[in-house]
Amino acid sequence: MTYEERLQNVAVLGAAGKMGSGILLLTAVEMADLALLPENKGKTFVLHAIDVSPEGLAGLMRYLRAQVRKVAEKKTVWLRKMYADRDDLVENYDIIDEYIFDVLNIVRPVTTMAAAYSANLIFEAVSENKDLKVKLLGDIDRHNENKPWFFTNTSSVPIHLIEKEAGLDGRIIGFHFYNPPAVQKLVELIVTGKTDCDVVEFALAYAKKLRKIIVPSNDFAGFIGNGHFMRDALHGIREAEALAAEKNMPLYKAIYIINKITQDYLVRPMGIFQLIDYVGIDVVKFILNVMNPFVTDEDLHSGLLDKMMEQGVKGGQMSSGAQKDGFLKYKGGRITAVWDVHKQEYVELDKFQAECDEMMGDLPASAVAWKSIIRNKKKDELLAGFFNDLKASADLGAQLAVKYGRKSKAIGEKLVSDKVANEIDHVNTVMLTGFFHAYGPVNNFFD
Ligand code: CAA
């Protein structure tokens, strides 16, 4: 089967979820672009968007419409060539509307799994539950005569376990996007001992068409990305708890401080508590639950996450993409309050922010903001200057940041010594391209 043939009938499971909707968008665009090529005229391309939630699927279609417009606006010259035989499409907006129609026309939103029984390629992005994944993929495989290939987006479950339990010998690969898939450049690729060479070859070709950067990870629960993120998040939680105990302050203030350290002082796109909220407290907990039985020398568990779940505070995103409240409360994308786990209510920032900022001390004048530095050619020089000033400072904020940077490096190095990642460069690329960091965690900035 050629690359095009494989992509003529595709299914995405969990299509209305955060990751599923991004995967669906990227795949729909790739399929529509193939369908527009002169050599593919007359061929049918079908993309089954499968999800249990009809409301979620309605939200997905709205998301697709808005995102495909942005995609189309960036390639009107190419689209004009593809629609050259269409005299009715004159203005750019005619062409853009036609492209949106063509992309959406490929997508079949459905709530029944049977839609995947005819697919050649199945992307799996359902929740982080091995038994559910095994059941769904095994069922589809038994009903599908095409011997389909399965691209699982699991964030943590070892691929060889799904392969074995679902009986998919050689036809499954870990193809792990990062959130949001339309923005983050990374795909982690995880093969089992049995993955067929043709599956790998197709995966590489498909990633290239999507302009993704592939980083291979070994098949160990959590892989490289969550191997780092989960430990970094647990470190953040433990630092906040330790700070609250040491300074005899309420936990919500310490959460505010550690979130600020990890964003403004470490020059990251989001602070660690905001990132936990963004991914979802429930998702982080599921991933930790999957990973923990596979590690012997550490406990990947947090009682605070359990408590947040018990209190029904879960973060995550609405189908519109808006952030739900979690550790932090958001208004128009901005943080306005922090959850007080003892009183079970949000405490507005204006009640305590100034006091916490004063405790941390002023950021050095050399401080740089993530957004302004991410594409700056002098990035490394500017970061080195800022981090040197942090190392030289006796302020609480600076000291916490340097300690955090060192921990992040140690986590990265351990991923290599534990043989999850083959090399340091892979760890750094994952954090640069999957988490949009401005610099890799294994660096000399904090030595
Ligand atoms: N779909 C499509 N585009 C999106 C989007 C989405 N869901 N979310 C944001 N964007 C686009 C915006 O439209 C905007 O595009 P333009 O530049 O064309 O206007 C662009 O991304 C930047 O967005 P914003 O200006 O709103 O905000 P920002 O500059 O702060 O970037 C962000 C937003 C890309 C999410 C950035 O904050 C970021 O990268 N944060 C870190 C996210 C992260 O760490 N992700 C990995 C999570 S872990 C994971 O995914 C693995 C796992 O298994 C759990």
mmCIF file of N, CA and C in Angstrom, residues 209-329:
data_model
loop_
_atom_site.group_PDB
_atom_site.id
_atom_site.type_symbol
_atom_site.label_atom_id
_atom_site.label_comp_id
_atom_site.label_asym_id
_atom_site.label_seq_id
_atom_site.Cartn_x
_atom_site.Cartn_y
_atom_site.Cartn_z
ATOM 1 N N LYS A 209 5.858 15.236 6.474
ATOM 2 C CA LYS A 209 4.831 16.043 5.797
ATOM 3 C C LYS A 209 4.186 17.030 6.776
ATOM 4 N N LEU A 210 4.060 16.621 8.020
ATOM 5 C CA LEU A 210 3.466 17.504 9.040
ATOM 6 C C LEU A 210 4.480 18.508 9.589
ATOM 7 N N ARG A 211 5.707 18.429 9.085
ATOM 8 C CA ARG A 211 6.828 19.273 9.531
ATOM 9 C C ARG A 211 7.102 19.097 11.024
ATOM 10 N N LYS A 212 6.997 17.864 11.478
ATOM 11 C CA LYS A 212 7.286 17.586 12.886
ATOM 12 C C LYS A 212 8.731 17.131 13.037
ATOM 13 N N ILE A 213 9.255 17.333 14.238
ATOM 14 C CA ILE A 213 10.590 16.842 14.565
ATOM 15 C C ILE A 213 10.402 15.535 15.321
ATOM 16 N N ILE A 214 11.043 14.493 14.818
ATOM 17 C CA ILE A 214 10.917 13.181 15.463
ATOM 18 C C ILE A 214 12.070 12.976 16.446
ATOM 19 N N VAL A 215 11.724 12.554 17.649
ATOM 20 C CA VAL A 215 12.754 12.114 18.599
ATOM 21 C C VAL A 215 12.401 10.686 19.017
ATOM 22 N N PRO A 216 13.345 9.750 18.854
ATOM 23 C CA PRO A 216 13.052 8.384 19.285
ATOM 24 C C PRO A 216 13.149 8.280 20.803
ATOM 25 N N SER A 217 12.193 7.558 21.388
ATOM 26 C CA SER A 217 12.293 7.283 22.818
ATOM 27 C C SER A 217 12.262 5.768 22.983
ATOM 28 N N ASN A 218 12.937 5.277 23.995
ATOM 29 C CA ASN A 218 12.817 3.846 24.279
ATOM 30 C C ASN A 218 11.468 3.591 24.931
ATOM 31 N N ASP A 219 11.037 2.335 24.853
ATOM 32 C CA ASP A 219 9.659 1.994 25.217
ATOM 33 C C ASP A 219 9.512 1.816 26.735
ATOM 34 N N PHE A 220 9.710 2.895 27.445
ATOM 35 C CA PHE A 220 9.634 2.864 28.910
ATOM 36 C C PHE A 220 8.521 3.807 29.374
ATOM 37 N N ALA A 221 7.676 3.347 30.283
ATOM 38 C CA ALA A 221 6.499 4.120 30.717
ATOM 39 C C ALA A 221 6.819 5.606 30.896
ATOM 40 N N GLY A 222 6.052 6.475 30.195
ATOM 41 C CA GLY A 222 6.252 7.920 30.292
ATOM 42 C C GLY A 222 7.161 8.465 29.203
ATOM 43 N N PHE A 223 7.986 7.574 28.629
ATOM 44 C CA PHE A 223 8.913 7.964 27.562
ATOM 45 C C PHE A 223 9.803 9.137 28.038
ATOM 46 N N ILE A 224 10.315 9.927 27.087
ATOM 47 C CA ILE A 224 11.236 10.997 27.518
ATOM 48 C C ILE A 224 10.430 12.200 28.057
ATOM 49 N N GLY A 225 9.418 12.612 27.296
ATOM 50 C CA GLY A 225 8.710 13.863 27.619
ATOM 51 C C GLY A 225 8.050 13.818 28.978
ATOM 52 N N ASN A 226 7.244 12.808 29.216
ATOM 53 C CA ASN A 226 6.599 12.736 30.524
ATOM 54 C C ASN A 226 7.555 12.234 31.589
ATOM 55 N N GLY A 227 8.601 11.522 31.152
ATOM 56 C CA GLY A 227 9.656 11.146 32.094
ATOM 57 C C GLY A 227 10.223 12.402 32.740
ATOM 58 N N HIS A 228 10.378 13.455 31.942
ATOM 59 C CA HIS A 228 10.882 14.713 32.503
ATOM 60 C C HIS A 228 9.767 15.506 33.176
ATOM 61 N N PHE A 229 8.673 15.696 32.430
ATOM 62 C CA PHE A 229 7.601 16.583 32.932
ATOM 63 C C PHE A 229 7.039 16.094 34.270
ATOM 64 N N MET A 230 6.768 14.801 34.396
ATOM 65 C CA MET A 230 6.143 14.309 35.633
ATOM 66 C C MET A 230 7.062 14.533 36.831
ATOM 67 N N ARG A 231 8.364 14.283 36.640
ATOM 68 C CA ARG A 231 9.299 14.468 37.766
ATOM 69 C C ARG A 231 9.482 15.959 38.073
ATOM 70 N N ASP A 232 9.480 16.761 37.024
ATOM 71 C CA ASP A 232 9.607 18.220 37.200
ATOM 72 C C ASP A 232 8.379 18.751 37.955
ATOM 73 N N ALA A 233 7.205 18.210 37.607
ATOM 74 C CA ALA A 233 5.960 18.634 38.259
ATOM 75 C C ALA A 233 5.954 18.192 39.729
ATOM 76 N N LEU A 234 6.369 16.953 39.974
ATOM 77 C CA LEU A 234 6.414 16.479 41.368
ATOM 78 C C LEU A 234 7.409 17.303 42.181
ATOM 79 N N HIS A 235 8.515 17.663 41.544
ATOM 80 C CA HIS A 235 9.501 18.511 42.233
ATOM 81 C C HIS A 235 8.864 19.859 42.590
ATOM 82 N N GLY A 236 8.105 20.416 41.646
ATOM 83 C CA GLY A 236 7.434 21.701 41.885
ATOM 84 C C GLY A 236 6.470 21.601 43.055
ATOM 85 N N ILE A 237 5.704 20.527 43.077
ATOM 86 C CA ILE A 237 4.726 20.337 44.167
ATOM 87 C C ILE A 237 5.464 20.201 45.506
ATOM 88 N N ARG A 238 6.533 19.385 45.492
ATOM 89 C CA ARG A 238 7.268 19.161 46.754
ATOM 90 C C ARG A 238 7.977 20.436 47.210
ATOM 91 N N GLU A 239 8.483 21.212 46.271
ATOM 92 C CA GLU A 239 9.118 22.491 46.627
ATOM 93 C C GLU A 239 8.094 23.431 47.269
ATOM 94 N N ALA A 240 6.889 23.458 46.708
ATOM 95 C CA ALA A 240 5.848 24.331 47.270
ATOM 96 C C ALA A 240 5.493 23.866 48.682
ATOM 97 N N GLU A 241 5.357 22.548 48.847
ATOM 98 C CA GLU A 241 4.999 22.029 50.180
ATOM 99 C C GLU A 241 6.116 22.330 51.185
ATOM 100 N N ALA A 242 7.375 22.156 50.745
ATOM 101 C CA ALA A 242 8.506 22.407 51.654
ATOM 102 C C ALA A 242 8.588 23.896 52.015
ATOM 103 N N LEU A 243 8.363 24.750 51.037
ATOM 104 C CA LEU A 243 8.421 26.201 51.271
ATOM 105 C C LEU A 243 7.339 26.630 52.260
ATOM 106 N N ALA A 244 6.137 26.075 52.066
ATOM 107 C CA ALA A 244 5.031 26.415 52.967
ATOM 108 C C ALA A 244 5.374 26.007 54.399
ATOM 109 N N ALA A 245 5.979 24.817 54.549
ATOM 110 C CA ALA A 245 6.321 24.334 55.893
ATOM 111 C C ALA A 245 7.444 25.188 56.489
ATOM 112 N N GLU A 246 8.476 25.439 55.673
ATOM 113 C CA GLU A 246 9.651 26.158 56.175
ATOM 114 C C GLU A 246 9.310 27.602 56.576
ATOM 115 N N LYS A 247 8.494 28.257 55.765
ATOM 116 C CA LYS A 247 8.187 29.674 56.036
ATOM 117 C C LYS A 247 6.880 29.840 56.809
ATOM 118 N N ASN A 248 6.302 28.692 57.146
ATOM 119 C CA ASN A 248 5.037 28.711 57.883
ATOM 120 C C ASN A 248 3.992 29.584 57.170
ATOM 121 N N MET A 249 3.847 29.333 55.901
ATOM 122 C CA MET A 249 2.899 30.114 55.091
ATOM 123 C C MET A 249 1.854 29.175 54.489
ATOM 124 N N PRO A 250 0.670 29.691 54.139
ATOM 125 C CA PRO A 250 -0.323 28.812 53.516
ATOM 126 C C PRO A 250 0.180 28.275 52.181
ATOM 127 N N LEU A 251 -0.239 27.063 51.851
ATOM 128 C CA LEU A 251 0.261 26.404 50.644
ATOM 129 C C LEU A 251 -0.037 27.219 49.383
ATOM 130 N N TYR A 252 -1.178 27.904 49.359
ATOM 131 C CA TYR A 252 -1.516 28.618 48.116
ATOM 132 C C TYR A 252 -0.485 29.703 47.790
ATOM 133 N N LYS A 253 0.109 30.303 48.836
ATOM 134 C CA LYS A 253 1.137 31.325 48.581
ATOM 135 C C LYS A 253 2.391 30.659 47.999
ATOM 136 N N ALA A 254 2.731 29.507 48.558
ATOM 137 C CA ALA A 254 3.922 28.799 48.061
ATOM 138 C C ALA A 254 3.700 28.320 46.618
ATOM 139 N N ILE A 255 2.473 27.935 46.301
ATOM 140 C CA ILE A 255 2.160 27.519 44.921
ATOM 141 C C ILE A 255 2.346 28.705 43.980
ATOM 142 N N TYR A 256 1.881 29.864 44.418
ATOM 143 C CA TYR A 256 2.069 31.076 43.596
ATOM 144 C C TYR A 256 3.564 31.311 43.360
ATOM 145 N N ILE A 257 4.365 31.190 44.432
ATOM 146 C CA ILE A 257 5.806 31.474 44.324
ATOM 147 C C ILE A 257 6.482 30.478 43.369
ATOM 148 N N ILE A 258 6.214 29.192 43.555
ATOM 149 C CA ILE A 258 6.893 28.193 42.699
ATOM 150 C C ILE A 258 6.420 28.324 41.249
ATOM 151 N N ASN A 259 5.158 28.668 41.064
ATOM 152 C CA ASN A 259 4.688 28.864 39.687
ATOM 153 C C ASN A 259 5.438 30.030 39.028
ATOM 154 N N LYS A 260 5.637 31.092 39.805
ATOM 155 C CA LYS A 260 6.342 32.266 39.261
ATOM 156 C C LYS A 260 7.822 31.950 39.009
ATOM 157 N N ILE A 261 8.414 31.193 39.931
ATOM 158 C CA ILE A 261 9.832 30.804 39.747
ATOM 159 C C ILE A 261 9.980 30.048 38.424
ATOM 160 N N THR A 262 9.073 29.090 38.192
ATOM 161 C CA THR A 262 9.234 28.215 37.026
ATOM 162 C C THR A 262 8.867 28.924 35.727
ATOM 163 N N GLN A 263 8.149 30.017 35.791
ATOM 164 C CA GLN A 263 7.854 30.752 34.556
ATOM 165 C C GLN A 263 8.843 31.921 34.390
ATOM 166 N N ASP A 264 8.779 32.894 35.265
ATOM 167 C CA ASP A 264 9.557 34.122 35.054
ATOM 168 C C ASP A 264 11.056 33.922 35.299
ATOM 169 N N TYR A 265 11.415 33.137 36.315
ATOM 170 C CA TYR A 265 12.835 32.969 36.629
ATOM 171 C C TYR A 265 13.488 31.923 35.727
ATOM 172 N N LEU A 266 12.729 30.870 35.374
ATOM 173 C CA LEU A 266 13.322 29.838 34.512
ATOM 174 C C LEU A 266 13.024 30.082 33.033
ATOM 175 N N VAL A 267 12.317 31.175 32.737
ATOM 176 C CA VAL A 267 12.043 31.592 31.351
ATOM 177 C C VAL A 267 11.350 30.468 30.571
ATOM 178 N N ARG A 268 10.222 30.013 31.109
ATOM 179 C CA ARG A 268 9.436 28.978 30.429
ATOM 180 C C ARG A 268 8.099 29.589 30.000
ATOM 181 N N PRO A 269 7.415 28.940 29.029
ATOM 182 C CA PRO A 269 6.144 29.517 28.565
ATOM 183 C C PRO A 269 5.055 29.519 29.632
ATOM 184 N N MET A 270 5.112 28.562 30.528
ATOM 185 C CA MET A 270 4.114 28.476 31.601
ATOM 186 C C MET A 270 4.825 28.065 32.884
ATOM 187 N N GLY A 271 4.324 28.520 34.013
ATOM 188 C CA GLY A 271 4.820 28.017 35.287
ATOM 189 C C GLY A 271 4.355 26.580 35.463
ATOM 190 N N ILE A 272 4.997 25.854 36.391
ATOM 191 C CA ILE A 272 4.736 24.409 36.492
ATOM 192 C C ILE A 272 3.289 24.120 36.918
ATOM 193 N N PHE A 273 2.704 24.949 37.787
ATOM 194 C CA PHE A 273 1.313 24.676 38.191
ATOM 195 C C PHE A 273 0.351 25.034 37.062
ATOM 196 N N GLN A 274 0.685 26.054 36.294
ATOM 197 C CA GLN A 274 -0.154 26.378 35.132
ATOM 198 C C GLN A 274 -0.085 25.238 34.109
ATOM 199 N N LEU A 275 1.099 24.656 33.951
ATOM 200 C CA LEU A 275 1.246 23.562 32.976
ATOM 201 C C LEU A 275 0.477 22.320 33.436
ATOM 202 N N ILE A 276 0.514 22.062 34.752
ATOM 203 C CA ILE A 276 -0.268 20.921 35.266
ATOM 204 C C ILE A 276 -1.750 21.168 34.970
ATOM 205 N N ASP A 277 -2.214 22.389 35.203
ATOM 206 C CA ASP A 277 -3.623 22.722 34.904
ATOM 207 C C ASP A 277 -3.906 22.559 33.409
ATOM 208 N N TYR A 278 -2.957 23.008 32.591
ATOM 209 C CA TYR A 278 -3.135 22.989 31.129
ATOM 210 C C TYR A 278 -3.291 21.543 30.631
ATOM 211 N N VAL A 279 -2.424 20.673 31.143
ATOM 212 C CA VAL A 279 -2.499 19.255 30.751
ATOM 213 C C VAL A 279 -3.718 18.599 31.424
ATOM 214 N N GLY A 280 -4.051 19.061 32.599
ATOM 215 C CA GLY A 280 -5.165 18.497 33.380
ATOM 216 C C GLY A 280 -4.605 17.769 34.593
ATOM 217 N N ILE A 281 -5.098 18.130 35.778
ATOM 218 C CA ILE A 281 -4.620 17.476 37.005
ATOM 219 C C ILE A 281 -4.958 15.987 36.933
ATOM 220 N N ASP A 282 -6.147 15.673 36.379
ATOM 221 C CA ASP A 282 -6.550 14.272 36.237
ATOM 222 C C ASP A 282 -5.607 13.519 35.305
ATOM 223 N N VAL A 283 -5.227 14.168 34.190
ATOM 224 C CA VAL A 283 -4.335 13.498 33.226
ATOM 225 C C VAL A 283 -2.964 13.263 33.851
ATOM 226 N N VAL A 284 -2.457 14.275 34.562
ATOM 227 C CA VAL A 284 -1.150 14.130 35.218
ATOM 228 C C VAL A 284 -1.191 12.959 36.206
ATOM 229 N N LYS A 285 -2.297 12.875 36.941
ATOM 230 C CA LYS A 285 -2.433 11.784 37.910
ATOM 231 C C LYS A 285 -2.492 10.409 37.196
ATOM 232 N N PHE A 286 -3.248 10.345 36.090
ATOM 233 C CA PHE A 286 -3.315 9.082 35.341
ATOM 234 C C PHE A 286 -1.926 8.661 34.865
ATOM 235 N N ILE A 287 -1.173 9.639 34.344
ATOM 236 C CA ILE A 287 0.161 9.323 33.807
ATOM 237 C C ILE A 287 1.072 8.825 34.934
ATOM 238 N N LEU A 288 1.024 9.517 36.065
ATOM 239 C CA LEU A 288 1.840 9.091 37.210
ATOM 240 C C LEU A 288 1.457 7.680 37.650
ATOM 241 N N ASN A 289 0.150 7.405 37.658
ATOM 242 C CA ASN A 289 -0.320 6.066 38.057
ATOM 243 C C ASN A 289 0.217 4.994 37.120
ATOM 244 N N VAL A 290 0.295 5.315 35.829
ATOM 245 C CA VAL A 290 0.826 4.335 34.877
ATOM 246 C C VAL A 290 2.326 4.156 35.102
ATOM 247 N N MET A 291 3.030 5.272 35.317
ATOM 248 C CA MET A 291 4.501 5.206 35.405
ATOM 249 C C MET A 291 5.005 4.563 36.699
ATOM 250 N N ASN A 292 4.308 4.843 37.802
ATOM 251 C CA ASN A 292 4.856 4.495 39.120
ATOM 252 C C ASN A 292 5.232 3.012 39.293
ATOM 253 N N PRO A 293 4.396 2.072 38.831
ATOM 254 C CA PRO A 293 4.787 0.669 39.025
ATOM 255 C C PRO A 293 6.064 0.279 38.273
ATOM 256 N N PHE A 294 6.472 1.087 37.288
ATOM 257 C CA PHE A 294 7.654 0.728 36.497
ATOM 258 C C PHE A 294 8.950 1.283 37.072
ATOM 259 N N VAL A 295 8.853 2.107 38.129
ATOM 260 C CA VAL A 295 10.097 2.635 38.703
ATOM 261 C C VAL A 295 10.299 2.052 40.101
ATOM 262 N N THR A 296 11.554 1.797 40.435
ATOM 263 C CA THR A 296 11.821 1.156 41.724
ATOM 264 C C THR A 296 12.497 2.108 42.702
ATOM 265 N N ASP A 297 13.168 3.148 42.172
ATOM 266 C CA ASP A 297 13.988 3.984 43.050
ATOM 267 C C ASP A 297 13.336 5.309 43.427
ATOM 268 N N GLU A 298 12.060 5.511 43.080
ATOM 269 C CA GLU A 298 11.392 6.763 43.454
ATOM 270 C C GLU A 298 9.888 6.531 43.495
ATOM 271 N N ASP A 299 9.188 7.445 44.193
ATOM 272 C CA ASP A 299 7.731 7.312 44.285
ATOM 273 C C ASP A 299 7.093 8.417 43.445
ATOM 274 N N LEU A 300 6.544 8.054 42.311
ATOM 275 C CA LEU A 300 5.943 9.057 41.421
ATOM 276 C C LEU A 300 4.466 9.239 41.805
ATOM 277 N N HIS A 301 4.264 9.895 42.893
ATOM 278 C CA HIS A 301 2.917 10.055 43.430
ATOM 279 C C HIS A 301 2.870 11.345 44.238
ATOM 280 N N SER A 302 1.711 12.004 44.214
ATOM 281 C CA SER A 302 1.561 13.207 45.041
ATOM 282 C C SER A 302 0.200 13.198 45.728
ATOM 283 N N GLY A 303 0.241 13.283 47.059
ATOM 284 C CA GLY A 303 -0.998 13.363 47.838
ATOM 285 C C GLY A 303 -1.773 14.634 47.505
ATOM 286 N N LEU A 304 -1.060 15.698 47.128
ATOM 287 C CA LEU A 304 -1.737 16.962 46.807
ATOM 288 C C LEU A 304 -2.606 16.793 45.552
ATOM 289 N N LEU A 305 -2.084 16.071 44.568
ATOM 290 C CA LEU A 305 -2.893 15.832 43.354
ATOM 291 C C LEU A 305 -4.138 15.021 43.716
ATOM 292 N N ASP A 306 -3.956 14.026 44.598
ATOM 293 C CA ASP A 306 -5.121 13.224 45.045
ATOM 294 C C ASP A 306 -6.168 14.139 45.673
ATOM 295 N N LYS A 307 -5.685 15.049 46.522
ATOM 296 C CA LYS A 307 -6.593 15.952 47.236
ATOM 297 C C LYS A 307 -7.343 16.866 46.263
ATOM 298 N N MET A 308 -6.617 17.377 45.272
ATOM 299 C CA MET A 308 -7.256 18.255 44.274
ATOM 300 C C MET A 308 -8.364 17.483 43.548
ATOM 301 N N MET A 309 -8.084 16.233 43.221
ATOM 302 C CA MET A 309 -9.080 15.413 42.518
ATOM 303 C C MET A 309 -10.294 15.170 43.415
ATOM 304 N N GLU A 310 -10.020 14.856 44.697
ATOM 305 C CA GLU A 310 -11.124 14.635 45.648
ATOM 306 C C GLU A 310 -11.995 15.881 45.757
ATOM 307 N N GLN A 311 -11.359 17.048 45.654
ATOM 308 C CA GLN A 311 -12.101 18.311 45.777
ATOM 309 C C GLN A 311 -12.734 18.727 44.447
ATOM 310 N N GLY A 312 -12.559 17.900 43.430
ATOM 311 C CA GLY A 312 -13.189 18.151 42.125
ATOM 312 C C GLY A 312 -12.535 19.271 41.336
ATOM 313 N N VAL A 313 -11.282 19.604 41.668
ATOM 314 C CA VAL A 313 -10.575 20.670 40.940
ATOM 315 C C VAL A 313 -9.584 19.993 39.995
ATOM 316 N N LYS A 314 -9.887 20.044 38.690
ATOM 317 C CA LYS A 314 -9.140 19.182 37.769
ATOM 318 C C LYS A 314 -8.401 19.899 36.643
ATOM 319 N N GLY A 315 -8.625 21.187 36.446
ATOM 320 C CA GLY A 315 -7.968 21.856 35.319
ATOM 321 C C GLY A 315 -8.422 21.268 33.989
ATOM 322 N N GLY A 316 -7.528 21.249 33.006
ATOM 323 C CA GLY A 316 -7.890 20.787 31.659
ATOM 324 C C GLY A 316 -8.491 21.929 30.853
ATOM 325 N N GLN A 317 -9.027 21.603 29.692
ATOM 326 C CA GLN A 317 -9.558 22.663 28.825
ATOM 327 C C GLN A 317 -10.987 22.398 28.384
ATOM 328 N N MET A 318 -11.703 23.487 28.120
ATOM 329 C CA MET A 318 -13.057 23.351 27.570
ATOM 330 C C MET A 318 -12.919 23.056 26.074
ATOM 331 N N SER A 319 -14.047 22.635 25.441
ATOM 332 C CA SER A 319 -13.929 22.297 24.015
ATOM 333 C C SER A 319 -13.583 23.533 23.177
ATOM 334 N N SER A 320 -13.835 24.742 23.718
ATOM 335 C CA SER A 320 -13.452 25.969 23.009
ATOM 336 C C SER A 320 -11.945 26.203 23.084
ATOM 337 N N GLY A 321 -11.259 25.425 23.937
ATOM 338 C CA GLY A 321 -9.813 25.625 24.119
ATOM 339 C C GLY A 321 -9.518 26.491 25.332
ATOM 340 N N ALA A 322 -10.554 27.079 25.941
ATOM 341 C CA ALA A 322 -10.318 27.930 27.120
ATOM 342 C C ALA A 322 -9.855 27.068 28.295
ATOM 343 N N GLN A 323 -8.992 27.666 29.113
ATOM 344 C CA GLN A 323 -8.427 26.937 30.257
ATOM 345 C C GLN A 323 -9.449 26.820 31.388
ATOM 346 N N LYS A 324 -9.576 25.591 31.926
ATOM 347 C CA LYS A 324 -10.432 25.416 33.115
ATOM 348 C C LYS A 324 -9.591 25.702 34.360
ATOM 349 N N ASP A 325 -10.258 26.094 35.427
ATOM 350 C CA ASP A 325 -9.533 26.388 36.662
ATOM 351 C C ASP A 325 -8.981 25.111 37.282
ATOM 352 N N GLY A 326 -7.814 25.234 37.886
ATOM 353 C CA GLY A 326 -7.179 24.095 38.561
ATOM 354 C C GLY A 326 -6.478 24.620 39.793
ATOM 355 N N PHE A 327 -5.158 24.397 39.890
ATOM 356 C CA PHE A 327 -4.411 25.018 40.977
ATOM 357 C C PHE A 327 -4.591 26.542 40.906
ATOM 358 N N LEU A 328 -4.700 27.016 39.664
ATOM 359 C CA LEU A 328 -4.834 28.459 39.451
ATOM 360 C C LEU A 328 -6.173 28.748 38.797
ATOM 361 N N LYS A 329 -6.644 29.970 39.014
ATOM 362 C CA LYS A 329 -7.896 30.390 38.383
ATOM 363 C C LYS A 329 -7.532 31.352 37.250
#
